Amino acid sequence: MIRGVIIMNDQGKPRLIKFYEFQPPEKQQELVRSIYRVLCSRAENVSNFVKVDSLFGPDVRLVYKTFATLYFVFIFDKSENELAMIDLMQVFVETLNKCFREVCELDIVFNFYKVHTILDEIILGGQVLETSSEEVASAVDAISRSLPLPLSLCAYVCALVSSCEWVLRCNRHILVQLSLRVGKEWQFHDSIYSWLAEMIATELW
C-alpha cells in the first residue's frame, strides 16, 4: 500500500501533502519536517530509497527524487515494489509536465486542486489506479471541460462561497466592486456572474 505522497521545495516547505492513512494535521507537519531533515542529510551518490521505520512503523520505506527545486516523495510499505514506485513517480511528474508544460513550483502552488485531481487519477486510497500519463492527462482534461470553471479557479469559488457570512457583512458598494473585479480579472463563467448578482439582490438590496 502507498502510505503517502509529498511534494516539498528545497527549503522544506510542503506544496502537496496526501496521506492515505489518517494523520492529524500536527502529525503531518511533524512528519514533513522529519522527512525533510532526512533528505537534506543524504549525499547525492546514495540510494533514493530510505527506511522510515521510526516515522511510519516497520517495513515502511520512501523513495524520493529531485526535480528542479522540488522533492517528490512516495511513502509505501513492503507490499509495493520499489522500482514500480519510481516508475509511478515518473508517471506523476510526466503528467504534471503535460498539464502545465514543464511544471514548476508555482504551478503546484496556484493549481493545487488540479494537482490533487491528477494524483487522484493515479492513486486512490493508497492503491494504484493508472500508470499511463497519457490516460491520466486525458481524464483530467475531461474533468476540466465538464466544469463551468477551470480547476485552477475552483478553489477561489469554494473560498468565496464559504465566506458568504463575511461577505454579507460588507456594504453594497464593496460587494459590487468585488463582483466586477472577479469577473474582469478571472473571466468567470456567466453562471458565476448570475450567482453574484442574485446574492447581491437577495441579501443586500
GROMACS .gro file of N, CA and C in nm, residues 28-188:
model
  483
   28GLN      N    1   0.110   1.546   1.060
   28GLN     CA    2   0.153   1.561   0.921
   28GLN      C    3   0.270   1.658   0.910
   29GLN      N    4   0.258   1.772   0.976
   29GLN     CA    5   0.365   1.871   0.971
   29GLN      C    6   0.494   1.817   1.034
   30GLU      N    7   0.479   1.742   1.142
   30GLU     CA    8   0.596   1.683   1.207
   30GLU      C    9   0.664   1.581   1.114
   31LEU      N   10   0.583   1.501   1.044
   31LEU     CA   11   0.639   1.402   0.952
   31LEU      C   12   0.711   1.470   0.836
   32VAL      N   13   0.652   1.578   0.784
   32VAL     CA   14   0.716   1.651   0.674
   32VAL      C   15   0.850   1.707   0.718
   33ARG      N   16   0.855   1.764   0.835
   33ARG     CA   17   0.982   1.819   0.886
   33ARG      C   18   1.085   1.708   0.903
   34SER      N   19   1.042   1.594   0.956
   34SER     CA   20   1.135   1.483   0.977
   34SER      C   21   1.188   1.429   0.845
   35ILE      N   22   1.099   1.416   0.747
   35ILE     CA   23   1.141   1.367   0.616
   35ILE      C   24   1.238   1.466   0.551
   36TYR      N   25   1.210   1.593   0.565
   36TYR     CA   26   1.299   1.695   0.506
   36TYR      C   27   1.438   1.686   0.568
   37ARG      N   28   1.444   1.667   0.699
   37ARG     CA   29   1.575   1.656   0.765
   37ARG      C   30   1.651   1.534   0.713
   38VAL      N   31   1.579   1.423   0.690
   38VAL     CA   32   1.643   1.303   0.637
   38VAL      C   33   1.696   1.329   0.496
   39LEU      N   34   1.615   1.392   0.412
   39LEU     CA   35   1.655   1.414   0.273
   39LEU      C   36   1.772   1.511   0.264
   40CYS      N   37   1.774   1.611   0.349
   40CYS     CA   38   1.883   1.710   0.345
   40CYS      C   39   2.017   1.648   0.385
   41SER      N   40   2.012   1.547   0.466
   41SER     CA   41   2.135   1.485   0.514
   41SER      C   42   2.188   1.378   0.419
   42ARG      N   43   2.115   1.351   0.311
   42ARG     CA   44   2.156   1.245   0.219
   42ARG      C   45   2.258   1.299   0.118
   43ALA      N   46   2.359   1.219   0.092
   43ALA     CA   47   2.457   1.255  -0.012
   43ALA      C   48   2.397   1.229  -0.150
   44GLU      N   49   2.454   1.292  -0.250
   44GLU     CA   50   2.400   1.279  -0.385
   44GLU      C   51   2.424   1.142  -0.446
   45ASN      N   52   2.525   1.071  -0.397
   45ASN     CA   53   2.563   0.943  -0.460
   45ASN      C   54   2.506   0.821  -0.387
   46VAL      N   55   2.404   0.840  -0.303
   46VAL     CA   56   2.344   0.728  -0.231
   46VAL      C   57   2.209   0.694  -0.291
   47SER      N   58   2.153   0.582  -0.248
   47SER     CA   59   2.024   0.536  -0.300
   47SER      C   60   1.912   0.635  -0.268
   48ASN      N   61   1.813   0.637  -0.357
   48ASN     CA   62   1.695   0.723  -0.335
   48ASN      C   63   1.591   0.657  -0.246
   49PHE      N   64   1.619   0.537  -0.199
   49PHE     CA   65   1.528   0.467  -0.108
   49PHE      C   66   1.575   0.485   0.035
   50VAL      N   67   1.481   0.513   0.124
   50VAL     CA   68   1.515   0.539   0.264
   50VAL      C   69   1.419   0.460   0.353
   51LYS      N   70   1.474   0.391   0.453
   51LYS     CA   71   1.390   0.325   0.552
   51LYS      C   72   1.340   0.429   0.651
   52VAL      N   73   1.210   0.427   0.675
   52VAL     CA   74   1.150   0.525   0.767
   52VAL      C   75   1.067   0.453   0.873
   53ASP      N   76   1.123   0.342   0.924
   53ASP     CA   77   1.053   0.266   1.028
   53ASP      C   78   1.023   0.351   1.150
   54SER      N   79   1.115   0.439   1.185
   54SER     CA   80   1.097   0.520   1.306
   54SER      C   81   0.983   0.620   1.292
   55LEU      N   82   0.945   0.653   1.169
   55LEU     CA   83   0.839   0.750   1.147
   55LEU      C   84   0.704   0.685   1.119
   56PHE      N   85   0.704   0.574   1.044
   56PHE     CA   86   0.578   0.515   0.998
   56PHE      C   87   0.557   0.371   1.043
   57GLY      N   88   0.651   0.316   1.117
   57GLY     CA   89   0.635   0.178   1.159
   57GLY      C   90   0.721   0.085   1.077
   58PRO      N   91   0.720  -0.045   1.111
   58PRO     CA   92   0.809  -0.140   1.043
   58PRO      C   93   0.774  -0.161   0.897
   59ASP      N   94   0.878  -0.190   0.819
   59ASP     CA   95   0.864  -0.226   0.677
   59ASP      C   96   0.807  -0.114   0.592
   60VAL      N   97   0.830   0.009   0.632
   60VAL     CA   98   0.785   0.123   0.551
   60VAL      C   99   0.908   0.195   0.498
   61ARG      N  100   0.904   0.227   0.368
   61ARG     CA  101   1.015   0.295   0.305
   61ARG      C  102   0.962   0.415   0.226
   62LEU      N  103   1.053   0.501   0.190
   62LEU     CA  104   1.017   0.610   0.099
   62LEU      C  105   1.117   0.615  -0.014
   63VAL      N  106   1.070   0.664  -0.125
   63VAL     CA  107   1.157   0.691  -0.238
   63VAL      C  108   1.139   0.838  -0.274
   64TYR      N  109   1.247   0.903  -0.307
   64TYR     CA  110   1.239   1.045  -0.339
   64TYR      C  111   1.316   1.074  -0.467
   65LYS      N  112   1.280   1.182  -0.527
   65LYS     CA  113   1.350   1.227  -0.647
   65LYS      C  114   1.342   1.379  -0.651
   66THR      N  115   1.447   1.441  -0.699
   66THR     CA  116   1.451   1.587  -0.706
   66THR      C  117   1.428   1.632  -0.849
   67PHE      N  118   1.333   1.724  -0.865
   67PHE     CA  119   1.306   1.786  -0.994
   67PHE      C  120   1.312   1.936  -0.974
   68ALA      N  121   1.413   1.999  -1.034
   68ALA     CA  122   1.434   2.144  -1.016
   68ALA      C  123   1.446   2.174  -0.866
   69THR      N  124   1.355   2.255  -0.811
   69THR     CA  125   1.361   2.292  -0.670
   69THR      C  126   1.268   2.208  -0.583
   70LEU      N  127   1.214   2.100  -0.637
   70LEU     CA  128   1.112   2.023  -0.565
   70LEU      C  129   1.159   1.882  -0.532
   71TYR      N  130   1.124   1.836  -0.414
   71TYR     CA  131   1.138   1.696  -0.375
   71TYR      C  132   1.002   1.628  -0.394
   72PHE      N  133   1.000   1.520  -0.471
   72PHE     CA  134   0.882   1.434  -0.481
   72PHE      C  135   0.909   1.311  -0.396
   73VAL      N  136   0.817   1.282  -0.304
   73VAL     CA  137   0.837   1.174  -0.208
   73VAL      C  138   0.717   1.080  -0.211
   74PHE      N  139   0.742   0.951  -0.228
   74PHE     CA  140   0.639   0.847  -0.218
   74PHE      C  141   0.673   0.759  -0.099
   75ILE      N  142   0.576   0.738  -0.010
   75ILE     CA  143   0.593   0.655   0.108
   75ILE      C  144   0.510   0.528   0.088
   76PHE      N  145   0.569   0.412   0.111
   76PHE     CA  146   0.500   0.287   0.081
   76PHE      C  147   0.548   0.176   0.173
   77ASP      N  148   0.469   0.068   0.181
   77ASP     CA  149   0.508  -0.045   0.264
   77ASP      C  150   0.562  -0.159   0.178
   78LYS      N  151   0.588  -0.272   0.240
   78LYS     CA  152   0.656  -0.383   0.173
   78LYS      C  153   0.571  -0.450   0.065
   79SER      N  154   0.441  -0.421   0.061
   79SER     CA  155   0.356  -0.482  -0.041
   79SER      C  156   0.377  -0.420  -0.179
   80GLU      N  157   0.445  -0.305  -0.184
   80GLU     CA  158   0.470  -0.236  -0.310
   80GLU      C  159   0.613  -0.261  -0.356
   81ASN      N  160   0.630  -0.272  -0.488
   81ASN     CA  161   0.762  -0.291  -0.546
   81ASN      C  162   0.836  -0.158  -0.555
   82GLU      N  163   0.962  -0.159  -0.515
   82GLU     CA  164   1.038  -0.034  -0.511
   82GLU      C  165   1.053   0.028  -0.650
   83LEU      N  166   1.090  -0.053  -0.748
   83LEU     CA  167   1.109   0.000  -0.884
   83LEU      C  168   0.977   0.050  -0.942
   84ALA      N  169   0.867  -0.018  -0.906
   84ALA     CA  170   0.736   0.028  -0.953
   84ALA      C  171   0.704   0.165  -0.896
   85MET      N  172   0.748   0.193  -0.774
   85MET     CA  173   0.723   0.323  -0.713
   85MET      C  174   0.800   0.434  -0.786
   86ILE      N  175   0.922   0.402  -0.829
   86ILE     CA  176   0.997   0.501  -0.908
   86ILE      C  177   0.926   0.529  -1.040
   87ASP      N  178   0.879   0.423  -1.105
   87ASP     CA  179   0.807   0.440  -1.230
   87ASP      C  180   0.679   0.521  -1.209
   88LEU      N  181   0.609   0.495  -1.098
   88LEU     CA  182   0.485   0.568  -1.070
   88LEU      C  183   0.512   0.715  -1.044
   89MET      N  184   0.620   0.743  -0.975
   89MET     CA  185   0.659   0.882  -0.953
   89MET      C  186   0.689   0.951  -1.085
   90GLN      N  187   0.753   0.880  -1.177
   90GLN     CA  188   0.782   0.935  -1.307
   90GLN      C  189   0.654   0.963  -1.385
   91VAL      N  190   0.556   0.875  -1.372
   91VAL     CA  191   0.425   0.897  -1.435
   91VAL      C  192   0.361   1.025  -1.381
   92PHE      N  193   0.368   1.043  -1.251
   92PHE     CA  194   0.311   1.162  -1.188
   92PHE      C  195   0.377   1.289  -1.241
   93VAL      N  196   0.510   1.288  -1.246
   93VAL     CA  197   0.583   1.406  -1.294
   93VAL      C  198   0.555   1.431  -1.443
   94GLU      N  199   0.554   1.325  -1.524
   94GLU     CA  200   0.525   1.340  -1.666
   94GLU      C  201   0.386   1.398  -1.689
   95THR      N  202   0.290   1.353  -1.609
   95THR     CA  203   0.153   1.405  -1.623
   95THR      C  204   0.148   1.553  -1.584
   96LEU      N  205   0.218   1.590  -1.478
   96LEU     CA  206   0.224   1.731  -1.440
   96LEU      C  207   0.285   1.814  -1.552
   97ASN      N  208   0.390   1.762  -1.614
   97ASN     CA  209   0.452   1.834  -1.726
   97ASN      C  210   0.358   1.848  -1.844
   98LYS      N  211   0.277   1.745  -1.870
   98LYS     CA  212   0.181   1.752  -1.979
   98LYS      C  213   0.073   1.857  -1.950
   99CYS      N  214   0.030   1.862  -1.826
   99CYS     CA  215  -0.080   1.952  -1.789
   99CYS      C  216  -0.035   2.096  -1.771
  100PHE      N  217   0.092   2.116  -1.733
  100PHE     CA  218   0.140   2.251  -1.705
  100PHE      C  219   0.254   2.296  -1.796
  101ARG      N  220   0.291   2.213  -1.893
  101ARG     CA  221   0.401   2.248  -1.984
  101ARG      C  222   0.528   2.277  -1.905
  102GLU      N  223   0.591   2.174  -1.858
  102GLU     CA  224   0.710   2.182  -1.773
  102GLU      C  225   0.673   2.244  -1.637
  103VAL      N  226   0.625   2.160  -1.547
  103VAL     CA  227   0.573   2.205  -1.418
  103VAL      C  228   0.683   2.270  -1.335
  104CYS      N  229   0.646   2.371  -1.261
  104CYS     CA  230   0.737   2.435  -1.167
  104CYS      C  231   0.663   2.450  -1.034
  105GLU      N  232   0.733   2.501  -0.935
  105GLU     CA  233   0.675   2.512  -0.801
  105GLU      C  234   0.551   2.600  -0.799
  106LEU      N  235   0.553   2.710  -0.873
  106LEU     CA  236   0.438   2.800  -0.874
  106LEU      C  237   0.314   2.735  -0.934
  107ASP      N  238   0.334   2.646  -1.032
  107ASP     CA  239   0.219   2.574  -1.088
  107ASP      C  240   0.148   2.493  -0.981
  108ILE      N  241   0.225   2.430  -0.895
  108ILE     CA  242   0.165   2.348  -0.789
  108ILE      C  243   0.099   2.436  -0.684
  109VAL      N  244   0.161   2.548  -0.652
  109VAL     CA  245   0.106   2.638  -0.551
  109VAL      C  246  -0.029   2.695  -0.595
  110PHE      N  247  -0.037   2.741  -0.720
  110PHE     CA  248  -0.157   2.810  -0.767
  110PHE      C  249  -0.259   2.718  -0.835
  111ASN      N  250  -0.227   2.592  -0.850
  111ASN     CA  251  -0.320   2.498  -0.913
  111ASN      C  252  -0.331   2.370  -0.830
  112PHE      N  253  -0.338   2.387  -0.697
  112PHE     CA  254  -0.333   2.267  -0.611
  112PHE      C  255  -0.454   2.177  -0.632
  113TYR      N  256  -0.570   2.234  -0.668
  113TYR     CA  257  -0.687   2.149  -0.696
  113TYR      C  258  -0.659   2.058  -0.816
  114LYS      N  259  -0.598   2.112  -0.917
  114LYS     CA  260  -0.568   2.031  -1.035
  114LYS      C  261  -0.462   1.927  -1.004
  115VAL      N  262  -0.362   1.963  -0.924
  115VAL     CA  263  -0.259   1.867  -0.887
  115VAL      C  264  -0.319   1.751  -0.807
  116HIS      N  265  -0.410   1.782  -0.716
  116HIS     CA  266  -0.477   1.676  -0.640
  116HIS      C  267  -0.562   1.589  -0.732
  117THR      N  268  -0.625   1.650  -0.831
  117THR     CA  269  -0.704   1.572  -0.926
  117THR      C  270  -0.616   1.476  -1.005
  118ILE      N  271  -0.500   1.524  -1.048
  118ILE     CA  272  -0.405   1.439  -1.120
  118ILE      C  273  -0.361   1.322  -1.032
  119LEU      N  274  -0.328   1.353  -0.908
  119LEU     CA  275  -0.283   1.246  -0.817
  119LEU      C  276  -0.395   1.145  -0.792
  120ASP      N  277  -0.519   1.193  -0.779
  120ASP     CA  278  -0.632   1.102  -0.754
  120ASP      C  279  -0.660   1.012  -0.873
  121GLU      N  280  -0.622   1.055  -0.992
  121GLU     CA  281  -0.638   0.969  -1.109
  121GLU      C  282  -0.531   0.860  -1.115
  122ILE      N  283  -0.422   0.881  -1.042
  122ILE     CA  284  -0.312   0.783  -1.040
  122ILE      C  285  -0.323   0.691  -0.919
  123ILE      N  286  -0.351   0.750  -0.803
  123ILE     CA  287  -0.357   0.674  -0.677
  123ILE      C  288  -0.488   0.709  -0.606
  124LEU      N  289  -0.558   0.608  -0.559
  124LEU     CA  290  -0.681   0.630  -0.482
  124LEU      C  291  -0.682   0.533  -0.365
  125GLY      N  292  -0.694   0.588  -0.245
  125GLY     CA  293  -0.697   0.503  -0.127
  125GLY      C  294  -0.570   0.424  -0.105
  126GLY      N  295  -0.459   0.474  -0.156
  126GLY     CA  296  -0.332   0.404  -0.140
  126GLY      C  297  -0.306   0.296  -0.243
  127GLN      N  298  -0.399   0.281  -0.340
  127GLN     CA  299  -0.384   0.179  -0.444
  127GLN      C  300  -0.363   0.246  -0.580
  128VAL      N  301  -0.283   0.185  -0.663
  128VAL     CA  302  -0.252   0.240  -0.795
  128VAL      C  303  -0.371   0.216  -0.889
  129LEU      N  304  -0.417   0.324  -0.952
  129LEU     CA  305  -0.528   0.315  -1.047
  129LEU      C  306  -0.482   0.316  -1.192
  130GLU      N  307  -0.385   0.401  -1.221
  130GLU     CA  308  -0.345   0.421  -1.361
  130GLU      C  309  -0.196   0.448  -1.367
  131THR      N  310  -0.131   0.389  -1.468
  131THR     CA  311   0.014   0.406  -1.483
  131THR      C  312   0.051   0.469  -1.617
  132SER      N  313  -0.047   0.518  -1.689
  132SER     CA  314  -0.021   0.583  -1.818
  132SER      C  315  -0.044   0.733  -1.803
  133SER      N  316   0.061   0.810  -1.827
  133SER     CA  317   0.048   0.955  -1.815
  133SER      C  318  -0.049   1.012  -1.919
  134GLU      N  319  -0.057   0.949  -2.038
  134GLU     CA  320  -0.150   0.995  -2.140
  134GLU      C  321  -0.294   0.978  -2.095
  135GLU      N  322  -0.324   0.861  -2.034
  135GLU     CA  323  -0.460   0.836  -1.986
  135GLU      C  324  -0.497   0.931  -1.873
  136VAL      N  325  -0.404   0.955  -1.784
  136VAL     CA  326  -0.431   1.045  -1.672
  136VAL      C  327  -0.455   1.187  -1.722
  137ALA      N  328  -0.369   1.234  -1.813
  137ALA     CA  329  -0.385   1.369  -1.868
  137ALA      C  330  -0.519   1.384  -1.940
  138SER      N  331  -0.560   1.281  -2.013
  138SER     CA  332  -0.688   1.284  -2.083
  138SER      C  333  -0.804   1.290  -1.984
  139ALA      N  334  -0.795   1.212  -1.876
  139ALA     CA  335  -0.901   1.212  -1.775
  139ALA      C  336  -0.913   1.349  -1.707
  140VAL      N  337  -0.799   1.408  -1.674
  140VAL     CA  338  -0.801   1.540  -1.610
  140VAL      C  339  -0.856   1.645  -1.705
  141ASP      N  340  -0.820   1.635  -1.831
  141ASP     CA  341  -0.872   1.729  -1.931
  141ASP      C  342  -1.023   1.715  -1.944
  142ALA      N  343  -1.074   1.592  -1.940
  142ALA     CA  344  -1.218   1.569  -1.948
  142ALA      C  345  -1.290   1.628  -1.827
  143ILE      N  346  -1.229   1.612  -1.709
  143ILE     CA  347  -1.287   1.669  -1.587
  143ILE      C  348  -1.291   1.822  -1.598
  144SER      N  349  -1.183   1.881  -1.647
  144SER     CA  350  -1.176   2.026  -1.660
  144SER      C  351  -1.283   2.078  -1.756
  145ARG      N  352  -1.305   2.007  -1.867
  145ARG     CA  353  -1.406   2.051  -1.964
  145ARG      C  354  -1.547   2.037  -1.910
  146SER      N  355  -1.567   1.945  -1.816
  146SER     CA  356  -1.702   1.924  -1.763
  146SER      C  357  -1.740   2.027  -1.657
  147LEU      N  358  -1.643   2.107  -1.612
  147LEU     CA  359  -1.670   2.206  -1.508
  147LEU      C  360  -1.699   2.342  -1.570
  148PRO      N  361  -1.785   2.422  -1.504
  148PRO     CA  362  -1.810   2.557  -1.555
  148PRO      C  363  -1.690   2.649  -1.541
  149LEU      N  364  -1.596   2.611  -1.452
  149LEU     CA  365  -1.474   2.688  -1.430
  149LEU      C  366  -1.354   2.597  -1.443
  150PRO      N  367  -1.239   2.651  -1.483
  150PRO     CA  368  -1.116   2.570  -1.481
  150PRO      C  369  -1.088   2.521  -1.340
  151LEU      N  370  -1.021   2.407  -1.329
  151LEU     CA  371  -0.988   2.353  -1.198
  151LEU      C  372  -0.908   2.451  -1.114
  152SER      N  373  -0.825   2.531  -1.179
  152SER     CA  374  -0.741   2.625  -1.106
  152SER      C  375  -0.821   2.734  -1.036
  153LEU      N  376  -0.949   2.754  -1.080
  153LEU     CA  377  -1.032   2.857  -1.019
  153LEU      C  378  -1.134   2.801  -0.922
  154CYS      N  379  -1.145   2.669  -0.917
  154CYS     CA  380  -1.244   2.608  -0.828
  154CYS      C  381  -1.217   2.645  -0.683
  155ALA      N  382  -1.090   2.649  -0.646
  155ALA     CA  383  -1.055   2.682  -0.508
  155ALA      C  384  -1.103   2.822  -0.474
  156TYR      N  385  -1.090   2.914  -0.571
  156TYR     CA  386  -1.133   3.051  -0.546
  156TYR      C  387  -1.283   3.058  -0.523
  157VAL      N  388  -1.358   2.986  -0.605
  157VAL     CA  389  -1.504   2.986  -0.592
  157VAL      C  390  -1.546   2.925  -0.459
  158CYS      N  391  -1.482   2.813  -0.420
  158CYS     CA  392  -1.515   2.748  -0.293
  158CYS      C  393  -1.489   2.843  -0.177
  159ALA      N  394  -1.376   2.914  -0.184
  159ALA     CA  395  -1.345   3.008  -0.077
  159ALA      C  396  -1.446   3.122  -0.074
  160LEU      N  397  -1.489   3.167  -0.192
  160LEU     CA  398  -1.586   3.276  -0.199
  160LEU      C  399  -1.720   3.234  -0.141
  161VAL      N  400  -1.763   3.112  -0.178
  161VAL     CA  401  -1.891   3.063  -0.128
  161VAL      C  402  -1.885   3.042   0.023
  162SER      N  403  -1.776   2.983   0.072
  162SER     CA  404  -1.765   2.954   0.215
  162SER      C  405  -1.754   3.079   0.299
  163SER      N  406  -1.718   3.191   0.236
  163SER     CA  407  -1.702   3.316   0.311
  163SER      C  408  -1.824   3.405   0.301
  164CYS      N  409  -1.939   3.346   0.265
  164CYS     CA  410  -2.061   3.427   0.249
  164CYS      C  411  -2.095   3.506   0.374
  165GLU      N  412  -2.075   3.444   0.491
  165GLU     CA  413  -2.109   3.513   0.615
  165GLU      C  414  -2.030   3.642   0.627
  166TRP      N  415  -1.902   3.636   0.589
  166TRP     CA  416  -1.822   3.758   0.592
  166TRP      C  417  -1.866   3.855   0.484
  167VAL      N  418  -1.895   3.801   0.365
  167VAL     CA  419  -1.934   3.886   0.253
  167VAL      C  420  -2.059   3.965   0.285
  168LEU      N  421  -2.155   3.900   0.352
  168LEU     CA  422  -2.282   3.966   0.380
  168LEU      C  423  -2.268   4.080   0.480
  169ARG      N  424  -2.155   4.085   0.549
  169ARG     CA  425  -2.130   4.196   0.640
  169ARG      C  426  -2.072   4.317   0.567
  170CYS      N  427  -2.027   4.296   0.445
  170CYS     CA  428  -1.973   4.407   0.365
  170CYS      C  429  -2.088   4.497   0.321
  171ASN      N  430  -2.053   4.620   0.291
  171ASN     CA  431  -2.159   4.706   0.239
  171ASN      C  432  -2.179   4.681   0.091
  172ARG      N  433  -2.284   4.734   0.037
  172ARG     CA  434  -2.323   4.707  -0.101
  172ARG      C  435  -2.215   4.748  -0.199
  173HIS      N  436  -2.151   4.860  -0.178
  173HIS     CA  437  -2.051   4.910  -0.273
  173HIS      C  438  -1.932   4.814  -0.282
  174ILE      N  439  -1.883   4.766  -0.168
  174ILE     CA  440  -1.767   4.676  -0.169
  174ILE      C  441  -1.800   4.548  -0.243
  175LEU      N  442  -1.920   4.493  -0.220
  175LEU     CA  443  -1.956   4.367  -0.283
  175LEU      C  444  -1.973   4.383  -0.433
  176VAL      N  445  -2.031   4.494  -0.477
  176VAL     CA  446  -2.045   4.518  -0.620
  176VAL      C  447  -1.908   4.528  -0.685
  177GLN      N  448  -1.816   4.601  -0.622
  177GLN     CA  449  -1.681   4.613  -0.676
  177GLN      C  450  -1.611   4.477  -0.681
  178LEU      N  451  -1.634   4.396  -0.579
  178LEU     CA  452  -1.575   4.263  -0.576
  178LEU      C  453  -1.624   4.180  -0.694
  179SER      N  454  -1.755   4.183  -0.718
  179SER     CA  455  -1.810   4.103  -0.828
  179SER      C  456  -1.756   4.148  -0.962
  180LEU      N  457  -1.743   4.280  -0.981
  180LEU     CA  458  -1.691   4.331  -1.108
  180LEU      C  459  -1.544   4.294  -1.126
  181ARG      N  460  -1.468   4.306  -1.017
  181ARG     CA  461  -1.325   4.275  -1.026
  181ARG      C  462  -1.303   4.128  -1.054
  182VAL      N  463  -1.379   4.040  -0.984
  182VAL     CA  464  -1.368   3.897  -1.008
  182VAL      C  465  -1.398   3.866  -1.154
  183GLY      N  466  -1.504   3.927  -1.206
  183GLY     CA  467  -1.543   3.899  -1.344
  183GLY      C  468  -1.438   3.941  -1.444
  184LYS      N  469  -1.378   4.057  -1.425
  184LYS     CA  470  -1.282   4.109  -1.521
  184LYS      C  471  -1.149   4.034  -1.515
  185GLU      N  472  -1.101   4.008  -1.394
  185GLU     CA  473  -0.967   3.952  -1.381
  185GLU      C  474  -0.963   3.802  -1.408
  186TRP      N  475  -1.069   3.731  -1.369
  186TRP     CA  476  -1.067   3.586  -1.380
  186TRP      C  477  -1.152   3.535  -1.495
  187GLN      N  478  -1.227   3.624  -1.560
  187GLN     CA  479  -1.311   3.586  -1.673
  187GLN      C  480  -1.400   3.467  -1.635
  188PHE      N  481  -1.476   3.487  -1.530
  188PHE     CA  482  -1.563   3.381  -1.480
  188PHE      C  483  -1.673   3.348  -1.580
   0.00000   0.00000   0.00000
